[in-house]
Coordinates of C-alpha atoms in Angstrom, one line a residue:
M70 CA -3.4 -47.7 -41.8
N71 CA -3.2 -46.2 -45.3
E72 CA 0.3 -44.8 -45.6
Q73 CA 1.8 -44.0 -49.0
P74 CA 5.3 -45.3 -49.6
Y75 CA 8.0 -42.7 -50.3
T76 CA 8.2 -43.4 -54.0
P77 CA 9.2 -41.0 -56.8
T78 CA 5.6 -40.7 -57.9
N79 CA 4.1 -40.1 -54.5
L80 CA 6.8 -37.5 -53.6
S81 CA 6.5 -35.6 -56.9
R82 CA 2.8 -35.2 -56.3
R83 CA 3.6 -33.2 -53.2
I84 CA 4.9 -30.4 -55.4
I85 CA 2.0 -28.0 -55.1
F86 CA 0.6 -24.9 -56.8
S87 CA 2.5 -22.4 -54.7
D88 CA 5.8 -24.1 -55.5
K89 CA 5.1 -23.8 -59.2
C90 CA 4.3 -20.1 -58.8
K91 CA 7.6 -19.5 -57.0
S92 CA 9.6 -21.5 -59.5
S93 CA 8.3 -21.7 -63.0
I94 CA 10.6 -24.6 -63.8
L95 CA 8.4 -26.8 -61.6
N96 CA 5.6 -26.5 -64.2
N97 CA 7.7 -29.0 -66.3
S98 CA 6.5 -32.5 -65.6
D99 CA 10.0 -34.0 -66.3
V100 CA 11.6 -31.7 -63.7
R101 CA 9.0 -32.8 -61.1
K102 CA 9.6 -36.4 -61.9
K103 CA 13.4 -35.9 -61.5
I104 CA 12.9 -34.1 -58.1
G105 CA 10.6 -37.0 -57.0
A106 CA 13.2 -39.5 -57.9
E107 CA 16.0 -37.6 -56.2
S108 CA 13.8 -37.2 -53.1
S109 CA 13.1 -40.9 -53.0
Q110 CA 16.8 -41.7 -53.2
R111 CA 17.4 -39.3 -50.4
V112 CA 15.0 -41.1 -48.2
A113 CA 16.4 -44.5 -49.1
K114 CA 20.0 -43.4 -48.3
G115 CA 19.0 -41.8 -45.0
L116 CA 19.8 -38.3 -46.3
A117 CA 16.3 -36.8 -45.8
F118 CA 16.3 -33.3 -44.3
S119 CA 20.0 -32.8 -44.8
S120 CA 19.6 -29.6 -46.7
G121 CA 19.3 -27.6 -43.5
L122 CA 16.7 -25.2 -42.2
K123 CA 16.0 -21.5 -43.0
V124 CA 14.4 -19.2 -40.4
F125 CA 11.8 -16.5 -41.1
K126 CA 9.5 -14.3 -39.0
L127 CA 6.0 -15.7 -38.6
G128 CA 4.1 -12.9 -36.8
K129 CA 5.7 -12.4 -33.4
K130 CA 7.3 -15.9 -33.6
F131 CA 9.8 -17.6 -35.8
G132 CA 9.0 -20.0 -38.6
Y133 CA 11.1 -22.6 -40.3
G134 CA 11.4 -24.1 -43.8
F135 CA 13.8 -26.3 -45.7
D136 CA 16.4 -25.0 -48.1
D137 CA 15.6 -27.7 -50.7
I138 CA 12.4 -28.6 -52.4
S139 CA 13.2 -32.3 -51.9
D140 CA 13.1 -32.0 -48.1
T141 CA 10.0 -29.9 -48.3
I142 CA 8.0 -32.6 -50.3
I143 CA 9.4 -35.4 -48.0
S144 CA 8.0 -33.4 -45.1
R145 CA 4.6 -33.1 -46.8
L146 CA 4.3 -36.8 -47.5
L147 CA 5.5 -37.5 -44.0
A148 CA 2.7 -35.3 -42.6
R149 CA 0.2 -37.0 -44.9
N150 CA 1.2 -40.4 -43.6
I151 CA 0.9 -39.3 -39.9
K152 CA -2.6 -38.0 -40.5
A153 CA -3.5 -41.3 -42.3
A154 CA -2.2 -43.4 -39.4
Y155 CA -3.9 -41.4 -36.6
P156 CA -7.4 -39.7 -36.4
A157 CA -5.8 -36.5 -35.3
T158 CA -7.3 -34.1 -37.8
Q159 CA -7.8 -30.4 -37.1
S160 CA -11.5 -29.2 -37.3
H161 CA -12.3 -26.2 -39.5
R162 CA -12.5 -22.9 -37.5
Q163 CA -15.9 -21.9 -38.9
F164 CA -17.3 -25.4 -38.2
I165 CA -16.2 -25.1 -34.6
V166 CA -17.7 -21.7 -34.2
S167 CA -21.0 -22.8 -35.8
N168 CA -21.3 -25.7 -33.3
T169 CA -20.3 -23.4 -30.4
I170 CA -23.1 -21.0 -31.2
S171 CA -25.6 -23.8 -31.6
I172 CA -24.8 -25.3 -28.2
M173 CA -24.9 -22.0 -26.5
K174 CA -28.4 -21.3 -27.7
E175 CA -29.6 -24.1 -25.4
C176 CA -31.8 -22.7 -22.6
G177 CA -30.6 -25.1 -19.9
A178 CA -27.9 -24.1 -17.5
F179 CA -24.2 -24.8 -18.4
N180 CA -20.7 -23.7 -17.7
V181 CA -18.3 -22.5 -20.3
F182 CA -14.5 -23.0 -20.0
R183 CA -12.0 -21.5 -22.4
Y184 CA -8.2 -22.3 -22.2
D185 CA -5.1 -21.5 -24.2
I186 CA -1.9 -23.5 -24.2
Q187 CA 1.3 -21.5 -23.6
N188 CA 3.9 -21.8 -26.5
F189 CA 2.1 -24.9 -27.8
Y190 CA 4.5 -25.9 -30.6
E191 CA 7.7 -24.8 -28.8
S192 CA 6.8 -26.7 -25.6
I193 CA 6.1 -30.2 -27.1
D194 CA 8.6 -32.8 -25.9
R195 CA 9.9 -34.5 -29.1
K196 CA 11.5 -37.4 -27.2
L197 CA 8.2 -38.4 -25.5
L198 CA 6.4 -38.0 -28.9
L199 CA 8.9 -40.3 -30.6
E200 CA 8.7 -42.9 -27.8
Y201 CA 4.9 -42.9 -28.1
L202 CA 5.1 -43.5 -31.9
I203 CA 7.6 -46.3 -31.5
A204 CA 5.6 -48.0 -28.7
D205 CA 2.2 -47.6 -30.5
G206 CA 3.5 -49.3 -33.6
V207 CA 0.9 -47.8 -35.9
C208 CA 3.2 -45.9 -38.3
T209 CA 5.6 -47.8 -40.6
W210 CA 9.2 -47.9 -39.6
Q211 CA 10.1 -45.8 -42.7
T212 CA 7.9 -43.0 -41.3
I213 CA 9.3 -43.3 -37.8
L214 CA 12.9 -43.3 -39.1
L215 CA 12.1 -40.1 -41.0
I216 CA 10.6 -38.4 -37.9
R217 CA 13.7 -39.5 -35.9
K218 CA 16.0 -38.0 -38.6
L219 CA 14.0 -34.8 -38.6
F220 CA 14.3 -34.5 -34.8
L221 CA 18.0 -35.0 -35.0
V222 CA 18.2 -32.1 -37.4
L223 CA 16.1 -30.0 -35.0
D224 CA 18.5 -30.8 -32.2
I225 CA 21.5 -29.6 -34.3
Y226 CA 19.7 -26.3 -35.0
E227 CA 18.6 -26.1 -31.3
V228 CA 14.9 -25.7 -32.2
S229 CA 12.6 -26.0 -29.3
G230 CA 9.6 -28.4 -29.6
L231 CA 8.1 -28.5 -33.1
P232 CA 9.1 -25.8 -35.6
R233 CA 6.3 -23.6 -36.9
G234 CA 6.0 -23.5 -40.7
L235 CA 6.8 -27.1 -41.5
A236 CA 3.9 -29.3 -42.8
V237 CA 4.8 -32.1 -40.5
S238 CA 4.7 -30.0 -37.3
G239 CA 0.9 -29.6 -37.4
A240 CA 0.3 -33.3 -37.8
L241 CA 2.7 -34.1 -34.9
A242 CA 1.2 -31.4 -32.7
E243 CA -2.3 -32.8 -33.2
L244 CA -1.0 -36.3 -32.4
R245 CA 0.5 -35.1 -29.1
L246 CA -2.9 -34.0 -27.9
L247 CA -4.9 -37.0 -29.2
T248 CA -5.1 -38.6 -25.7
F249 CA -6.1 -35.3 -24.1
D250 CA -8.8 -34.7 -26.7
R251 CA -10.2 -38.2 -26.0
S252 CA -10.2 -37.8 -22.3
M253 CA -12.1 -34.5 -22.5
R254 CA -14.7 -35.8 -25.0
H255 CA -15.4 -38.9 -22.8
N256 CA -16.0 -36.9 -19.7
Y257 CA -19.5 -37.5 -18.5
D258 CA -20.1 -33.8 -17.6
V259 CA -18.8 -32.4 -20.9
F260 CA -21.6 -31.4 -23.4
F261 CA -19.3 -30.0 -26.0
Y262 CA -15.5 -29.9 -26.6
A263 CA -13.6 -28.1 -29.3
R264 CA -9.9 -27.3 -29.9
F265 CA -8.4 -25.2 -32.6
V266 CA -4.6 -25.8 -32.3
D267 CA -4.0 -24.4 -28.8
D268 CA -7.3 -22.7 -28.2
I269 CA -9.7 -24.9 -26.2
L270 CA -13.4 -24.5 -25.5
I271 CA -15.4 -26.8 -23.2
V272 CA -19.1 -26.6 -22.3
T273 CA -20.0 -28.6 -19.2
S274 CA -23.0 -29.3 -17.0
E275 CA -23.6 -26.7 -14.2
R276 CA -22.3 -29.3 -11.7
C277 CA -18.7 -28.7 -12.7
D278 CA -16.9 -26.5 -10.2
Q279 CA -14.4 -24.1 -11.7
L280 CA -11.4 -24.9 -9.7
S281 CA -12.0 -28.7 -9.8
F282 CA -12.5 -28.7 -13.5
D283 CA -9.4 -26.5 -14.1
D284 CA -7.4 -29.1 -12.1
L285 CA -8.9 -31.9 -14.2
V286 CA -7.9 -30.2 -17.5
T287 CA -4.4 -29.4 -16.3
E288 CA -3.9 -33.0 -15.1
A289 CA -5.1 -34.4 -18.5
L290 CA -2.7 -32.3 -20.5
P291 CA 0.7 -33.8 -21.5
D292 CA 3.2 -33.0 -18.7
E293 CA 5.3 -30.5 -20.7
L294 CA 2.3 -28.3 -21.7
C295 CA 0.9 -25.5 -19.5
L296 CA -2.2 -23.4 -19.7
H297 CA -2.3 -19.6 -19.9
D298 CA -3.8 -17.6 -17.0
G299 CA -5.4 -14.1 -17.2
D300 CA -7.4 -13.0 -20.1
K301 CA -6.7 -16.1 -22.1
R302 CA -8.7 -18.2 -19.7
S303 CA -12.4 -17.7 -19.2
F304 CA -15.2 -19.2 -17.0
L305 CA -18.9 -18.4 -17.6
P306 CA -21.5 -20.0 -15.4
V307 CA -24.7 -19.5 -17.6
P308 CA -28.0 -20.0 -15.8
A309 CA -31.0 -21.6 -17.3
I310 CA -33.8 -19.7 -19.0
H311 CA -37.2 -21.1 -18.0
Q312 CA -39.9 -21.3 -20.7
S313 CA -42.4 -19.7 -18.3
K314 CA -40.2 -16.5 -18.1
K315 CA -41.4 -13.7 -20.3
R316 CA -39.0 -12.1 -22.7
N317 CA -37.3 -9.0 -21.2
E318 CA -38.8 -9.8 -17.8
S319 CA -35.6 -8.5 -16.2
I320 CA -32.8 -6.3 -17.4
Q321 CA -31.2 -7.8 -20.5
S322 CA -27.5 -8.7 -20.0
Y323 CA -25.0 -11.0 -21.6
Y324 CA -22.2 -13.4 -20.7
T325 CA -19.4 -12.5 -23.1
L326 CA -16.8 -14.9 -24.5
S327 CA -14.0 -14.3 -27.0
Y328 CA -13.2 -17.3 -29.1
L329 CA -11.5 -17.9 -32.5
G330 CA -11.7 -14.2 -33.5
Y331 CA -15.4 -13.8 -32.5
K332 CA -17.0 -12.0 -29.6
I333 CA -19.9 -14.2 -28.5
R334 CA -22.5 -12.8 -26.2
I335 CA -24.9 -15.2 -24.5
S336 CA -28.2 -13.8 -23.4
N337 CA -29.3 -14.2 -19.7
N338 CA -33.0 -14.3 -20.4
S339 CA -33.9 -13.6 -24.0
T340 CA -35.4 -16.1 -26.5
R341 CA -36.7 -15.2 -29.9
D342 CA -37.3 -18.5 -31.6
T343 CA -38.1 -22.1 -30.9
V344 CA -36.9 -25.4 -32.4
L345 CA -39.4 -28.3 -32.1
G346 CA -41.2 -26.5 -29.4
A347 CA -38.1 -25.8 -27.3
H348 CA -37.0 -22.2 -26.7
R349 CA -33.6 -21.1 -27.9
R350 CA -31.4 -18.5 -26.2
D351 CA -30.3 -15.4 -28.1
V352 CA -26.6 -15.5 -28.9
L353 CA -25.1 -12.3 -30.5
V354 CA -21.9 -12.8 -32.5
D355 CA -19.5 -10.1 -33.8
I356 CA -15.7 -9.7 -34.4
S357 CA -13.7 -9.8 -31.2
E358 CA -12.0 -6.7 -29.8
N359 CA -8.7 -8.4 -30.2
K360 CA -9.3 -8.9 -33.9
I361 CA -10.5 -5.4 -34.4
Q362 CA -7.2 -4.1 -32.9
K363 CA -5.3 -6.4 -35.2
L364 CA -7.3 -5.2 -38.3
E365 CA -6.6 -1.6 -37.3
D366 CA -2.9 -2.4 -37.0
R367 CA -3.0 -4.1 -40.4
L368 CA -4.7 -0.9 -41.8
I369 CA -1.9 1.3 -40.7
K370 CA 0.9 -0.8 -42.3
P371 CA -0.1 -0.2 -46.0
F372 CA -0.1 3.6 -45.4
T373 CA 3.2 3.7 -43.6
N374 CA 4.7 1.6 -46.4
Y375 CA 3.3 4.0 -49.0
I376 CA 4.6 7.1 -47.1
S377 CA 8.2 5.6 -47.2
S378 CA 7.9 4.6 -50.9
R379 CA 8.6 6.8 -54.0
K380 CA 4.8 7.4 -54.3
S381 CA 4.8 6.3 -57.9
P382 CA 1.6 5.2 -59.7
N383 CA 2.6 1.5 -59.0
D384 CA 3.0 2.3 -55.3
F385 CA -0.4 3.9 -55.1
R386 CA -1.9 0.9 -57.0
L387 CA -0.3 -1.5 -54.4
L388 CA -1.8 0.6 -51.6
K389 CA -5.2 0.4 -53.2
N390 CA -4.9 -3.4 -53.7
R391 CA -4.0 -3.8 -50.0
L392 CA -7.1 -1.9 -48.9
R393 CA -9.2 -3.9 -51.4
A394 CA -7.8 -7.1 -49.8
I395 CA -8.3 -6.1 -46.1
T396 CA -11.8 -4.6 -46.6
G397 CA -13.1 -7.1 -49.2
N398 CA -13.0 -10.8 -50.1
Y399 CA -10.9 -12.9 -52.5
E400 CA -9.9 -16.5 -53.3
I401 CA -6.8 -18.3 -52.3
R402 CA -5.8 -21.8 -53.5
D403 CA -5.4 -24.5 -50.9
P404 CA -2.0 -26.1 -51.6
G405 CA -3.1 -29.5 -50.3
T406 CA -6.5 -30.0 -51.9
K407 CA -5.9 -27.6 -54.8
I408 CA -9.4 -26.2 -54.1
N409 CA -10.0 -22.4 -54.3
I410 CA -11.1 -21.1 -50.9
R411 CA -12.9 -17.8 -50.5
T412 CA -11.6 -15.6 -47.7
G413 CA -11.8 -12.0 -46.5
I414 CA -13.8 -9.8 -44.2
Y415 CA -17.1 -11.7 -44.9
Y416 CA -15.8 -15.2 -45.2
S417 CA -13.5 -14.9 -42.1
Y418 CA -16.4 -13.7 -39.9
I419 CA -19.4 -15.4 -41.6
H420 CA -21.2 -16.0 -38.3
K421 CA -21.4 -12.3 -37.3
N422 CA -25.1 -11.7 -36.7
T423 CA -25.5 -8.4 -35.0
D424 CA -25.1 -4.7 -35.8
D425 CA -25.3 -3.7 -32.1
D426 CA -22.1 -1.7 -31.5
C427 CA -21.0 -2.9 -34.9
S428 CA -17.3 -3.8 -35.3
L429 CA -17.3 -3.0 -39.0
L430 CA -18.5 0.6 -38.4
K431 CA -15.7 1.0 -35.9
L432 CA -13.2 -0.1 -38.5
D433 CA -14.7 2.2 -41.2
R434 CA -14.4 5.1 -38.7
F435 CA -10.8 4.2 -38.1
L436 CA -10.0 4.1 -41.8
R437 CA -11.7 7.5 -42.4
G438 CA -9.8 8.9 -39.4
L439 CA -6.4 7.8 -40.9
M440 CA -7.0 9.6 -44.1
F441 CA -8.9 12.7 -43.1
S442 CA -8.3 13.5 -39.4
G443 CA -5.8 16.1 -38.5
A444 CA -5.6 15.1 -34.8
F445 CA -2.8 12.5 -35.1
P446 CA 0.7 12.8 -36.5
L447 CA 0.3 9.7 -38.7
S448 CA -3.0 11.1 -40.2
Q449 CA -1.1 14.3 -41.0
R450 CA 1.7 12.4 -42.8
I451 CA -0.9 10.4 -44.8
K452 CA -2.6 13.7 -45.8
R453 CA 0.7 15.1 -47.0
A454 CA 1.5 11.9 -49.0
L455 CA -1.9 11.5 -50.7
T456 CA -3.8 14.0 -52.7
I457 CA -7.4 14.7 -51.8
S458 CA -8.6 12.9 -54.9
Q459 CA -6.5 9.9 -54.0
R460 CA -7.9 9.8 -50.5
K461 CA -11.5 10.2 -51.9
E462 CA -10.8 7.2 -54.1
L463 CA -9.5 5.1 -51.2
I464 CA -12.4 5.9 -48.9
G465 CA -14.6 4.0 -51.3
Y466 CA -13.2 0.8 -49.7
S467 CA -15.3 0.0 -46.7
F468 CA -15.4 -3.0 -44.3
S469 CA -19.2 -2.6 -43.9
L470 CA -19.8 -2.7 -47.7
G471 CA -17.2 -5.5 -48.1
Y472 CA -19.1 -7.6 -45.6
R473 CA -22.7 -6.6 -46.5
D474 CA -22.3 -6.8 -50.3
R475 CA -19.6 -9.5 -50.2
R476 CA -17.4 -7.4 -52.4
F477 CA -15.1 -9.7 -54.2
H478 CA -11.7 -8.9 -55.7
S479 CA -9.3 -11.0 -57.9
F480 CA -5.5 -11.0 -57.5
S481 CA -2.9 -12.9 -59.4
Y482 CA -0.5 -15.0 -57.3
K483 CA 2.4 -12.6 -58.0
S484 CA 0.2 -9.6 -57.1
F485 CA -1.1 -11.2 -53.9
E486 CA 2.5 -12.1 -52.8
A487 CA 3.3 -8.4 -53.1
I488 CA 0.1 -7.4 -51.2
K489 CA 0.6 -9.6 -48.2
K490 CA 4.4 -8.8 -47.8
V491 CA 3.5 -5.7 -45.8
W492 CA 1.8 -7.8 -43.1
L493 CA 4.5 -10.5 -42.7

């Protein structure tokens, strides 16, 4: 156990870059020290999380935050201590996808199961979670008392499960599935197991029957959690490719899986390369259909926002920056590690490896249609709002070029806050 005590110094260090951008007074070290001392006193007197919660939209769901910076940094240190006490860390999305592609290149037979947990955060039973923490005895009593106090506040606000948006919620959610993760990884027939929040992928031996394995996974989940049915659940029985089989001996086909924003197509008979003499299966990777639809929806919003604006030079500059952001790449600063992370169309889909029915060309056609087509009411409104020279300037932004050339753009924190507001 490597928990940090809730001292003024440790708490003041939880004031991060984004806090300073939102409130310039936090750039003053004396102010940060004072907030750290006040936060430590709040913990000692049992007044943590007493500032109350504020609610905001987080996509299609609701998110929560604290009204006071002191409660925010207490929550962050609490999350850090839970992660230190338990090995319940979330794997990086691109690392999971890289390993997924690698395992699916194997030429042996395997079954692929994909599951998604319904209302993951909202369904977690806080009472059972607290009982587990107390019985396990790994966290310090100070940490457990803070969790208990937080849960009492959530009861008052009638929040279901764990609130999205709080730093501590992610750590507690990972902890709730720790036993489930272990049971899946230790299963003899499981070759590969990955989970990104509520999205689960399992590759098993061909011996695993679909219905029996579904029952096993359902039984291993915490009692309060349920799996989605329908298109959020997949089963792919992938047969072996024998080394004696010639490439393209039969009609080429693919077993298609959507996972973490990617469309992964697993070849039924094709091998193009070998590793240490062993044949490797072709696996084609592109952006998933669901993500293409979301990117198209995100493309529409900057234009509708501009149409309803005063159409000043600043409004056009904001529209241009939003297209630069969605079609290109840029840096964001990780608030925890203070490391600059590159993101955008290339860095979000770095494992894309095929131009067959290319998703980027589809998005470029959609963008051109928005600005130049006369077939749809929205396109006609866009043509009336933007001059031909403005539309010609905007058409220079392209998903294909942003990906292929890794076009990179720089935005100030203030500018980026204005850019992303249209998508919140």
